[in-house]
XYZ file of C-alpha atoms in Angstrom:
354
model
C -18.092 18.765 23.514
C -18.350 22.143 22.257
C -16.002 21.380 19.281
C -18.096 18.363 18.497
C -21.367 20.587 18.449
C -19.782 22.925 16.136
C -18.881 20.295 13.831
C -22.365 18.663 13.796
C -23.833 22.155 12.724
C -21.387 22.691 10.085
C -21.634 19.192 8.533
C -25.504 19.315 8.812
C -25.582 22.913 7.126
C -23.372 21.837 4.335
C -25.435 18.472 3.776
C -28.735 20.056 3.691
C -27.428 23.167 1.244
C -26.043 20.422 -1.025
C -29.419 18.495 -1.016
C -31.437 21.628 -1.240
C -29.587 22.707 -4.467
C -30.435 19.065 -6.054
C -34.023 18.551 -4.817
C -36.884 19.097 -7.761
C -40.047 21.456 -7.225
C -42.684 19.496 -5.997
C -42.785 17.116 -2.831
C -39.222 17.419 -2.270
C -39.060 21.155 -2.781
C -42.088 21.662 -0.481
C -41.605 22.480 3.449
C -42.434 18.899 4.416
C -39.564 17.361 1.815
C -36.984 19.682 3.185
C -37.842 18.998 6.365
C -37.453 15.138 5.962
C -34.114 15.898 4.219
C -33.024 17.995 6.696
C -33.824 15.593 9.495
C -31.820 12.902 7.416
C -28.878 15.228 7.159
C -28.758 15.469 10.843
C -29.275 11.945 11.533
C -26.316 11.267 9.025
C -24.119 13.747 10.529
C -24.492 12.192 14.132
C -23.642 9.104 12.885
C -20.519 10.328 10.490
C -19.125 12.228 13.708
C -19.636 9.729 16.358
C -19.038 6.501 14.609
C -16.779 7.042 11.525
C -14.708 10.218 12.177
C -12.112 8.898 14.902
C -8.570 9.668 16.148
C -5.934 6.969 15.274
C -4.650 4.835 17.882
C -0.980 5.328 18.171
C 1.131 2.328 19.492
C 4.634 2.724 19.925
C 7.553 0.986 21.440
C 8.900 3.918 23.367
C 7.909 7.207 24.727
C 10.692 9.199 22.872
C 9.228 7.817 19.475
C 5.765 8.590 20.166
C 6.683 12.416 21.159
C 8.850 12.469 18.075
C 5.732 11.617 15.939
C 3.459 13.908 17.778
C 5.847 16.658 17.039
C 6.870 16.194 13.650
C 3.785 13.873 12.278
C 0.704 15.503 13.994
C -1.477 13.726 11.611
C -0.879 10.468 13.553
C -3.026 11.755 16.529
C -5.363 14.051 14.674
C -9.231 13.324 13.909
C -9.531 11.424 10.388
C -12.809 12.586 8.619
C -13.089 10.132 5.489
C -14.991 11.392 2.527
C -18.579 12.414 3.553
C -20.155 10.574 0.850
C -17.893 7.308 0.459
C -16.244 6.514 3.678
C -16.593 2.681 3.618
C -13.130 0.929 2.597
C -14.394 -1.047 0.002
C -16.309 1.810 -1.721
C -13.028 3.983 -1.365
C -11.061 0.957 -2.933
C -13.385 0.582 -5.964
C -13.558 4.281 -6.603
C -10.150 5.084 -6.440
C -9.108 4.181 -9.742
C -11.519 6.411 -11.438
C -10.963 9.722 -9.552
C -7.253 9.723 -8.751
C -5.090 12.044 -10.507
C -1.484 10.665 -11.770
C 1.037 13.648 -11.147
C 3.487 13.541 -14.355
C 6.782 11.960 -13.155
C 9.743 11.505 -15.406
C 11.870 8.449 -14.686
C 15.349 7.250 -15.609
C 15.278 3.413 -15.820
C 18.037 1.257 -14.511
C 18.335 -2.687 -14.767
C 20.702 -4.065 -12.237
C 21.685 -7.625 -12.249
C 21.103 -10.270 -9.155
C 23.265 -12.825 -8.112
C 21.300 -15.665 -9.720
C 21.614 -13.967 -13.184
C 18.217 -12.417 -13.204
C 17.484 -8.415 -13.409
C 15.637 -5.713 -11.324
C 14.220 -2.607 -12.892
C 14.729 0.556 -10.822
C 13.293 3.693 -11.916
C 14.793 6.770 -10.523
C 13.474 10.372 -10.330
C 16.852 11.861 -9.335
C 15.404 15.554 -8.665
C 18.335 17.314 -9.906
C 16.680 20.672 -9.572
C 16.223 20.299 -5.728
C 16.387 23.411 -3.908
C 17.000 22.011 -0.767
C 19.690 19.561 -1.565
C 21.812 20.717 -4.404
C 24.600 18.178 -3.675
C 23.519 14.980 -5.157
C 25.751 13.265 -2.866
C 24.241 13.951 0.108
C 20.461 14.271 -1.039
C 18.249 12.155 1.239
C 16.897 8.912 -1.189
C 13.417 7.497 -0.403
C 13.467 3.946 -1.736
C 9.495 3.145 -2.851
C 8.017 -0.351 -2.778
C 4.746 -0.539 -4.792
C 1.904 -3.271 -3.743
C 0.772 -6.342 -5.407
C 1.596 -6.295 -9.256
C 2.037 -2.397 -8.913
C 5.045 -0.727 -10.611
C 6.324 2.790 -10.430
C 3.260 3.893 -12.558
C 0.781 3.432 -9.977
C -0.920 6.719 -8.929
C -0.013 6.460 -5.081
C 3.520 6.032 -6.176
C 3.385 9.015 -8.415
C 2.007 10.944 -5.384
C 4.638 9.931 -3.134
C 7.244 11.044 -5.543
C 5.582 14.586 -6.255
C 5.548 14.987 -2.307
C 9.082 13.879 -2.222
C 9.893 16.466 -4.761
C 8.537 19.206 -2.898
C 10.793 18.226 0.141
C 13.943 18.016 -2.269
C 14.279 14.180 -2.043
C 15.408 11.778 -4.637
C 13.386 8.779 -5.016
C 13.927 5.259 -6.573
C 11.159 2.614 -7.136
C 11.654 -0.946 -6.747
C 9.746 -2.640 -9.260
C 9.570 -6.656 -8.434
C 11.165 -8.888 -11.246
C 8.940 -9.484 -14.202
C 6.139 -6.706 -13.904
C 7.619 -3.489 -15.496
C 7.909 -4.655 -18.760
C 11.552 -6.065 -18.350
C 12.683 -9.598 -19.588
C 12.516 -12.406 -16.943
C 15.971 -13.921 -17.347
C 15.565 -16.822 -14.781
C 12.281 -18.844 -13.610
C 11.943 -16.626 -10.699
C 9.470 -13.693 -9.866
C 8.973 -12.422 -6.423
C 7.106 -12.993 -2.898
C 6.933 -10.927 0.173
C 8.658 -13.567 2.214
C 11.922 -13.530 0.424
C 13.954 -10.527 0.887
C 17.163 -11.394 -1.319
C 16.078 -9.099 -4.235
C 15.384 -6.085 -1.736
C 18.640 -6.772 0.064
C 20.294 -6.292 -3.428
C 18.874 -3.080 -4.235
C 19.128 -1.511 -0.778
C 22.916 -2.264 -0.907
C 23.263 -1.235 -4.310
C 21.215 2.208 -4.144
C 23.306 2.599 -0.756
C 26.576 2.045 -2.662
C 25.873 4.783 -4.922
C 25.053 7.544 -2.318
C 26.831 6.197 0.905
C 26.655 9.769 2.470
C 22.990 10.398 1.697
C 20.195 9.786 4.403
C 18.212 6.658 3.009
C 14.791 5.656 3.962
C 11.968 3.320 2.635
C 8.393 3.234 2.201
C 6.400 0.129 1.169
C 2.510 -0.007 0.402
C 0.586 -3.180 0.919
C 3.012 -6.113 -0.283
C 5.659 -3.866 -0.655
C 5.462 -2.836 2.970
C 5.345 -6.576 3.996
C 8.565 -7.215 1.790
C 9.933 -4.402 3.690
C 9.129 -5.374 7.232
C 10.255 -8.780 6.614
C 13.296 -7.439 5.631
C 13.820 -5.238 8.569
C 13.117 -8.111 10.672
C 15.454 -10.596 9.001
C 18.378 -7.886 8.890
C 17.821 -6.016 12.096
C 19.989 -3.035 13.055
C 22.558 -3.758 10.291
C 20.441 -2.198 7.512
C 21.676 1.316 5.656
C 18.045 2.341 6.231
C 17.713 5.264 8.775
C 14.036 4.990 8.955
C 10.980 3.624 7.148
C 7.369 3.891 6.676
C 4.712 1.159 5.848
C 0.872 1.691 4.391
C -1.892 -0.711 4.377
C 0.249 -3.932 5.467
C -0.952 -7.393 5.830
C 0.296 -8.169 9.140
C -0.935 -11.835 9.456
C -1.165 -13.474 6.138
C -3.686 -15.867 7.355
C -6.180 -13.275 8.415
C -5.761 -11.334 5.111
C -6.587 -14.461 3.002
C -9.500 -15.139 5.228
C -11.062 -11.626 4.835
C -10.261 -11.660 1.177
C -12.264 -15.056 0.567
C -15.505 -13.490 2.207
C -18.176 -13.872 -0.284
C -18.382 -10.054 -1.226
C -14.669 -9.449 -0.728
C -14.003 -12.378 -3.312
C -16.266 -10.978 -5.854
C -15.004 -7.490 -5.503
C -11.271 -8.068 -5.103
C -9.807 -11.459 -4.577
C -10.764 -12.851 -7.946
C -9.721 -9.720 -9.905
C -6.160 -9.576 -8.091
C -5.782 -13.254 -8.940
C -6.431 -12.772 -12.738
C -3.564 -9.801 -12.343
C -1.159 -12.494 -10.548
C -1.877 -14.994 -13.437
C -1.449 -12.353 -16.256
C 1.768 -11.179 -14.840
C 3.158 -14.776 -15.002
C 1.429 -15.829 -17.799
C 3.892 -13.154 -19.613
C 6.828 -15.356 -18.779
C 4.949 -18.590 -19.044
C 8.077 -20.313 -21.023
C 10.261 -19.719 -17.980
C 8.231 -21.935 -15.501
C 7.025 -24.580 -17.505
C 9.700 -27.235 -16.261
C 9.070 -26.740 -12.493
C 5.516 -25.332 -12.220
C 2.057 -26.772 -13.488
C 1.004 -23.651 -15.488
C -2.241 -24.772 -16.678
C -3.255 -25.287 -13.127
C -1.834 -21.998 -12.099
C -4.075 -20.320 -14.554
C -7.232 -22.105 -13.168
C -7.033 -20.919 -9.521
C -9.893 -18.633 -8.484
C -7.998 -17.019 -5.639
C -4.983 -15.511 -4.111
C -4.688 -18.640 -1.885
C -4.797 -20.733 -4.741
C -2.712 -18.993 -6.874
C -0.012 -18.923 -3.883
C -0.498 -22.724 -3.267
C -0.097 -23.438 -6.869
C 2.621 -20.957 -7.772
C 4.346 -18.947 -5.379
C 4.963 -21.358 -2.588
C 6.070 -23.896 -5.064
C 8.602 -21.311 -6.951
C 10.253 -20.358 -3.548
C 10.537 -24.318 -2.056
C 7.826 -24.096 0.809
C 6.646 -27.585 1.759
C 3.119 -26.054 2.230
C 0.957 -22.927 1.541
C 0.778 -22.709 5.371
C 4.621 -22.619 5.465
C 4.740 -19.904 3.029
C 2.015 -17.840 4.897
C 3.541 -18.245 8.310
C 7.047 -17.210 6.891
C 5.471 -14.138 5.018
C 3.641 -12.512 8.021
C 5.621 -9.408 9.086
C 3.853 -9.631 12.638
C 6.226 -12.392 13.738
C 9.201 -10.290 13.108
C 8.330 -6.964 14.539
C 10.624 -7.576 17.652
C 13.779 -7.597 15.351
C 13.326 -4.296 13.777
C 16.263 -2.194 14.477
C 15.267 1.334 13.140
C 12.579 3.548 13.338
C 9.356 2.790 11.483
C 5.625 4.172 11.039
C 3.382 1.647 10.007
C 0.005 2.823 8.859
C -3.258 0.667 8.776
C -7.213 1.330 8.491
C -9.274 -0.426 10.976
C -11.815 -1.400 8.042
C -9.071 -2.311 5.508
C -10.432 -5.429 3.454
C -6.992 -6.522 2.757
C -5.540 -6.310 6.541
C -8.621 -6.776 8.802
C -8.307 -5.115 12.367
C -8.247 -8.608 14.321
C -5.031 -9.440 12.279
C -3.390 -6.199 12.935
């Protein structure tokens, strides 16, 4: 209680000082104006500390993993204080592209072939200057999976690589087919339910460095793909551990959340256009099996998946695809330690579907 009171006083003082510097001379510069501002600041601080700043809820399958996380990753039990002036999830999502820095990363690109004649683009950050792991054969390798339509150029991927560089690790980014500028050689893209390409990449990377510790991290759809892979393959994976961020656990709940009027306006329609643009670049590859004119008229991700993704991967209905794509149904089959981080107010993964 004493700790909470101290935080309240500090936050109130910071807010009042910030506002005092910005108020104009006149009413808001008078004693009454400053009293109103100070009262508002205190009220806002109380609301922020009581309703916004919260400790994560840690759910683990066993006590040993819980102790390991608390010892080596204490952030999972510490109170999270969102940005004071922008704590709502939708606001953070909309503002992130405008205020996020992109640390410089120099990649080595590699194209690998798939069994069906396609190709996958891998972007490597070898970290040859690693002071901790000078022997490349045993340097830990992190496989990174971006989100929907994301590539190795996304800011969150670049930041993950920057942090991994400081730890001495090597990183490789798995770009889904057709999204990183490479040619699409077969009439097939990707989805979070089909793990064949990911299996190919994991076996290939492990084969290059079989003595190196091998881990993976996936964001949003990349995390869904990673969890579905782990659920299908169980303990046979060469991965030692994994982490996922902002995963959509139940695809039906995710779709329903994104189809709410405000969420559709802010996110769903834009993401749909991104998906359409991504496949339209390779339109000539799909015209024999898919009505591309119908696909380009989709107004939501669900409509796009119904007209394109589910058809491409042979699902009878969109419900069949969404059932197969939901990672929550495969969790019991995962055979390695996985840390999964989700926000309670995530628009893309509502709490009732987690």
